[in-house]
Every structure is written in C-alpha cells, then in structure tokens.
C-alpha cells in the first residue's frame, strides 16, 4: 500500500489508533501508539521521534534522538487492542543524516537483500522457519542475591499424572512422545487453531500446526516461505500473535530453546533458497538434486557455523539444547533426508521449485532479521568462494561412535564460545556494509555483559544438589 492507501484503509476500517512497532537489537518488538488524527501522508516521510538510549543495546544518552519511519507496505489491523488499531512496522533512521540506523535489525535485513542482488548470484532469497515453542499453564521464577528458582507447569505435563486435579483425566503426553497424538492427549489443538486463524486474519500464510515431541505443550506452527524481509516481519507477528492468543486464554508461551530438563528443546529449522529471474538456482543435478551453487552455499554455512551461532542461537539457554548425544543437530554435516545432520536437504518433492536446504541448528530465541541476514551472508560467501562442503553424512549421526565422529566439527558448547567465534570470524558479514564492525562489537559486548557474565556469576540451583554437602 501507498501512504494514501494506508490512510484510506484506516478510515474504511474505522481505525482509531495507530501502533508503531519496531524491533530492538535483541529481537523483541517495541511500540508506541498515536491517534489516527496524527497521521497524514507526510508522516510516512517525517516519521516520529523517540529516545533511542532507552532501547537495549542502542544509543548512548548523549545521542539518544532517533526517528521511526513507518513502512506503509506493512499496514495491518492489529487483532488484540480493544480500540480498532492499525499496526505499522517501522525502520529506524538517524534524525540528522536520515541514514538507516546501523543497529536496526530490519535495516540489516534490507541491506542483506540488496547485497545479494549486487553480487549477481540471485535477486531473491526465500526463508521458511519452523519455530517451536512451549505453551504452559503457569510459570514462576526469581533470582536475587540469596535465592534463585523457576517452576513451570502444564496440565499436559507427564509429571502431573499423579496430581489431584479433581479429577485428573490422564492423557498426558509421555516424555519425548508428544509428536502428533490426537486429542484428548493433544489438549491444545483448539488453542493452536486459534493462533493460526489470527495469523490468517492479518494475511499470513500458514502451512500447518501440530503438537511437538516434548510433553507439557510443546508446539509448532509452520509459516509458508517468504522473502527475507517479509519473513523477518512475519516472524515478529508470529511471536506476537502466539503470545497474545495464549495470554487471553490464560496460558503463557515461551520461545526459550530449553525450558524443560530431560525432554526435547525448541528449535527453529530454517529452509532457504536463492532465486534469480524466477528460477531456483538451488535446483540441479548434484547430490540431493542440488546445484553446485547450493552445495557451495552449504559450504559457507558449515564454514561459518560457529560464528553464526552467536546470532542464530543467541542465548545462554540455547546451549542447553545444543548438547552432543541428544536430539539437537550439533554435528556440522549435511545430508539428504537425514534429520540428525545440522543441514538437511528435504526430499518431499523433487520439483525444481521445492528444492532448498534446511539449516537445523538455529532456535526461536533469535532475532529473525539478524539470523536470516547472517545465514544468507555465509551462504553467499560460500558461493563466491566455491567452498566445498565435503562429503555428505548419510548415517544416523547419533548412533556413530566417537571414533567415527572424529573430523566432524560441532556447534559451540556455550554462548561465550559462539561469541568468541564471531569475534574471530565476521569478515563475511561486513561485505556490502550489511553488518558493521560496530554492530558486531556491540552485539558481542551486550551479550557478554548482560547475559554471559550474569549467568557465570550466579550459583545454579542444581549446584546445591551437587555440592552443598562438600
């Protein structure tokens, strides 16, 4: 839509308020709301000022003034506010230079898209994330100087089979057996359907929804693939809708990768392909029906995987999921059909249009704009430098002995390791000024000071189990 069309759309839908949404450095939506009377066509050029120093990881207080510039193409009716509200996703610009703000995740995604076009490799990158999450009935947590605990609960939790629920009706998914049971064992089908219907109401294309492997309400809703920037926007709407539908049903959702001990964590497998002039350049006659460009793309992802993890798996909790020997795809290898590899080539269809790769180590705690942009940059680096991905690994990796796994690298074991890898290996991200040195150094600094160090300095509840009586 054009600015004029947005204003007409708002009037036709009896809009009262306009919500301006933007994504912070970490990857969460921020917003403020203005009355429709404040919006005219010039508003889409002039934007609206705000304090950038109050946003995590952004401006210092002595240079805090920033502008949000709404993108008219993102106009949608927000399904949750009581007053009829038009939602606009915004870009962030410097109020003096009017240049895109280098730490605005959406601007980084735009630059990655532009860089792809500038290389001549392709003109469109498609991404299709499969974001998993948990739906809980109750959550409590606190950390102070003298205590630290969390407690989560779900009527579906296998641990509740003996609980007096007046009455307890059973039908609770066993650990690691939550994949695809019908109701009543799957007690959340209606809630997931409600989430899907809200997504479709605002124009999102959903492919399917289902219960996931873990007990206690693990779920997955799959979005149809879209262009990089559009998918970044869609992932923000995805999380917003899921959380708000759960909230109005007195449930709570988390995209933490590993909220439960002893059961599956939540990943976000990301399907991706590059197209040029309407043709999928990943389709070919090589292994798994891939082109040489697709295999080089895989080579780039594998080469830079450790650094990528700092952006695709950006929390300390991410590495509770990425543990060797368990369900997560930590071994940096590729294969067709094999879900134990960190990169899979889906074989559902052999048509050229469907040919893609699936990167399986990311998780849904990531900032989608940054994660998609970073993977694209790694893949482009692979194509430009013709990086050989090596031989595919078509065996069940989880069943291989340590001797057989010698020479197969794995993902980092902690966020700090991933940040160290990003510190050493980020030149591929700087091409085309997509990421900048400041973005990389500020990301590493923020993650170390705000997340790694606070976790490192706190005693863990399980340490009392292990060591209190020493």
PDB file of C-alpha atoms in Angstrom, residues 334-438:
ATOM      1  CA  UNK A 334      24.866 -32.175   5.611  1.00  0.00           C
ATOM      2  CA  UNK A 335      22.683 -34.937   4.267  1.00  0.00           C
ATOM      3  CA  UNK A 336      19.517 -35.621   2.299  1.00  0.00           C
ATOM      4  CA  UNK A 337      16.553 -36.697   4.444  1.00  0.00           C
ATOM      5  CA  UNK A 338      18.780 -37.320   7.484  1.00  0.00           C
ATOM      6  CA  UNK A 339      17.409 -35.262  10.385  1.00  0.00           C
ATOM      7  CA  UNK A 340      20.443 -35.899  12.569  1.00  0.00           C
ATOM      8  CA  UNK A 341      22.574 -33.656  10.329  1.00  0.00           C
ATOM      9  CA  UNK A 342      22.789 -29.925  11.002  1.00  0.00           C
ATOM     10  CA  UNK A 343      21.905 -29.235   7.361  1.00  0.00           C
ATOM     11  CA  UNK A 344      19.263 -31.362   5.672  1.00  0.00           C
ATOM     12  CA  UNK A 345      18.102 -31.449   2.066  1.00  0.00           C
ATOM     13  CA  UNK A 346      14.332 -32.070   2.210  1.00  0.00           C
ATOM     14  CA  UNK A 347      13.249 -34.746  -0.248  1.00  0.00           C
ATOM     15  CA  UNK A 348       9.457 -34.389  -0.063  1.00  0.00           C
ATOM     16  CA  UNK A 349       9.427 -33.221  -3.672  1.00  0.00           C
ATOM     17  CA  UNK A 350      11.972 -33.378  -6.463  1.00  0.00           C
ATOM     18  CA  UNK A 351      10.472 -30.427  -8.352  1.00  0.00           C
ATOM     19  CA  UNK A 352      12.826 -27.523  -9.042  1.00  0.00           C
ATOM     20  CA  UNK A 353      10.573 -25.073  -7.221  1.00  0.00           C
ATOM     21  CA  UNK A 354      10.700 -27.094  -3.994  1.00  0.00           C
ATOM     22  CA  UNK A 355      14.463 -27.569  -3.910  1.00  0.00           C
ATOM     23  CA  UNK A 356      16.014 -25.943  -0.831  1.00  0.00           C
ATOM     24  CA  UNK A 357      18.250 -26.589   2.129  1.00  0.00           C
ATOM     25  CA  UNK A 358      17.205 -26.720   5.784  1.00  0.00           C
ATOM     26  CA  UNK A 359      19.587 -25.390   8.443  1.00  0.00           C
ATOM     27  CA  UNK A 360      18.627 -27.172  11.664  1.00  0.00           C
ATOM     28  CA  UNK A 361      20.759 -25.740  14.461  1.00  0.00           C
ATOM     29  CA  UNK A 362      19.062 -22.286  14.908  1.00  0.00           C
ATOM     30  CA  UNK A 363      16.469 -21.758  17.631  1.00  0.00           C
ATOM     31  CA  UNK A 364      13.486 -19.406  18.054  1.00  0.00           C
ATOM     32  CA  UNK A 365      15.166 -17.159  20.633  1.00  0.00           C
ATOM     33  CA  UNK A 366      16.994 -15.456  17.760  1.00  0.00           C
ATOM     34  CA  UNK A 367      16.328 -12.083  16.163  1.00  0.00           C
ATOM     35  CA  UNK A 368      14.979 -13.282  12.816  1.00  0.00           C
ATOM     36  CA  UNK A 369      16.193 -10.298  10.816  1.00  0.00           C
ATOM     37  CA  UNK A 370      19.777 -10.814  12.023  1.00  0.00           C
ATOM     38  CA  UNK A 371      19.723 -14.606  11.825  1.00  0.00           C
ATOM     39  CA  UNK A 372      18.342 -14.742   8.271  1.00  0.00           C
ATOM     40  CA  UNK A 373      20.697 -11.997   7.094  1.00  0.00           C
ATOM     41  CA  UNK A 374      23.715 -13.725   8.656  1.00  0.00           C
ATOM     42  CA  UNK A 375      22.919 -17.129   7.132  1.00  0.00           C
ATOM     43  CA  UNK A 376      22.428 -15.516   3.728  1.00  0.00           C
ATOM     44  CA  UNK A 377      25.788 -13.755   4.015  1.00  0.00           C
ATOM     45  CA  UNK A 378      27.513 -17.018   4.984  1.00  0.00           C
ATOM     46  CA  UNK A 379      25.884 -18.802   2.051  1.00  0.00           C
ATOM     47  CA  UNK A 380      26.845 -16.045  -0.380  1.00  0.00           C
ATOM     48  CA  UNK A 381      30.420 -16.274   0.890  1.00  0.00           C
ATOM     49  CA  UNK A 382      30.299 -19.989   0.169  1.00  0.00           C
ATOM     50  CA  UNK A 383      29.107 -19.401  -3.405  1.00  0.00           C
ATOM     51  CA  UNK A 384      31.573 -16.589  -4.107  1.00  0.00           C
ATOM     52  CA  UNK A 385      34.499 -18.646  -2.829  1.00  0.00           C
ATOM     53  CA  UNK A 386      33.202 -22.018  -4.074  1.00  0.00           C
ATOM     54  CA  UNK A 387      33.541 -23.530  -0.602  1.00  0.00           C
ATOM     55  CA  UNK A 388      33.398 -27.317  -0.802  1.00  0.00           C
ATOM     56  CA  UNK A 389      31.040 -28.692   1.882  1.00  0.00           C
ATOM     57  CA  UNK A 390      32.849 -32.042   1.856  1.00  0.00           C
ATOM     58  CA  UNK A 391      31.109 -35.388   1.615  1.00  0.00           C
ATOM     59  CA  UNK A 392      27.536 -35.797   2.885  1.00  0.00           C
ATOM     60  CA  UNK A 393      26.994 -37.847   6.024  1.00  0.00           C
ATOM     61  CA  UNK A 394      24.079 -40.168   5.368  1.00  0.00           C
ATOM     62  CA  UNK A 395      24.381 -42.284   8.511  1.00  0.00           C
ATOM     63  CA  UNK A 396      22.427 -41.801  11.741  1.00  0.00           C
ATOM     64  CA  UNK A 397      24.926 -39.447  13.364  1.00  0.00           C
ATOM     65  CA  UNK A 398      23.523 -40.052  16.847  1.00  0.00           C
ATOM     66  CA  UNK A 399      24.470 -43.726  16.600  1.00  0.00           C
ATOM     67  CA  UNK A 400      28.069 -43.141  15.497  1.00  0.00           C
ATOM     68  CA  UNK A 401      30.924 -43.888  17.874  1.00  0.00           C
ATOM     69  CA  UNK A 402      33.331 -41.137  18.988  1.00  0.00           C
ATOM     70  CA  UNK A 403      35.931 -42.649  16.646  1.00  0.00           C
ATOM     71  CA  UNK A 404      33.549 -42.357  13.682  1.00  0.00           C
ATOM     72  CA  UNK A 405      32.786 -38.741  14.565  1.00  0.00           C
ATOM     73  CA  UNK A 406      36.434 -37.690  14.515  1.00  0.00           C
ATOM     74  CA  UNK A 407      36.784 -34.916  11.989  1.00  0.00           C
ATOM     75  CA  UNK A 408      33.101 -33.924  12.131  1.00  0.00           C
ATOM     76  CA  UNK A 409      33.009 -30.470  13.765  1.00  0.00           C
ATOM     77  CA  UNK A 410      30.179 -29.470  16.083  1.00  0.00           C
ATOM     78  CA  UNK A 411      28.425 -26.314  17.125  1.00  0.00           C
ATOM     79  CA  UNK A 412      29.867 -24.297  20.043  1.00  0.00           C
ATOM     80  CA  UNK A 413      29.209 -25.571  23.552  1.00  0.00           C
ATOM     81  CA  UNK A 414      28.227 -22.209  25.029  1.00  0.00           C
ATOM     82  CA  UNK A 415      27.183 -18.710  24.063  1.00  0.00           C
ATOM     83  CA  UNK A 416      30.615 -17.451  25.105  1.00  0.00           C
ATOM     84  CA  UNK A 417      32.277 -19.897  22.669  1.00  0.00           C
ATOM     85  CA  UNK A 418      29.969 -18.710  19.908  1.00  0.00           C
ATOM     86  CA  UNK A 419      30.757 -15.065  20.661  1.00  0.00           C
ATOM     87  CA  UNK A 420      34.491 -15.847  20.530  1.00  0.00           C
ATOM     88  CA  UNK A 421      33.959 -17.478  17.142  1.00  0.00           C
ATOM     89  CA  UNK A 422      32.054 -14.417  15.905  1.00  0.00           C
ATOM     90  CA  UNK A 423      34.869 -12.197  17.182  1.00  0.00           C
ATOM     91  CA  UNK A 424      37.359 -14.105  15.017  1.00  0.00           C
ATOM     92  CA  UNK A 425      35.156 -14.819  12.008  1.00  0.00           C
ATOM     93  CA  UNK A 426      32.898 -11.992  10.860  1.00  0.00           C
ATOM     94  CA  UNK A 427      34.518 -10.550   7.730  1.00  0.00           C
ATOM     95  CA  UNK A 428      31.873 -12.309   5.626  1.00  0.00           C
ATOM     96  CA  UNK A 429      29.185 -10.323   7.463  1.00  0.00           C
ATOM     97  CA  UNK A 430      30.818  -6.969   6.684  1.00  0.00           C
ATOM     98  CA  UNK A 431      30.532  -7.284   2.912  1.00  0.00           C
ATOM     99  CA  UNK A 432      28.271  -4.645   1.422  1.00  0.00           C
ATOM    100  CA  UNK A 433      28.186  -2.931   4.806  1.00  0.00           C
ATOM    101  CA  UNK A 434      25.377  -5.328   5.754  1.00  0.00           C
ATOM    102  CA  UNK A 435      26.692  -5.749   9.276  1.00  0.00           C
ATOM    103  CA  UNK A 436      29.251  -3.229  10.521  1.00  0.00           C
ATOM    104  CA  UNK A 437      32.138  -3.582  12.947  1.00  0.00           C
ATOM    105  CA  UNK A 438      30.120  -1.549  15.443  1.00  0.00           C
TER     106      UNK A 438
END
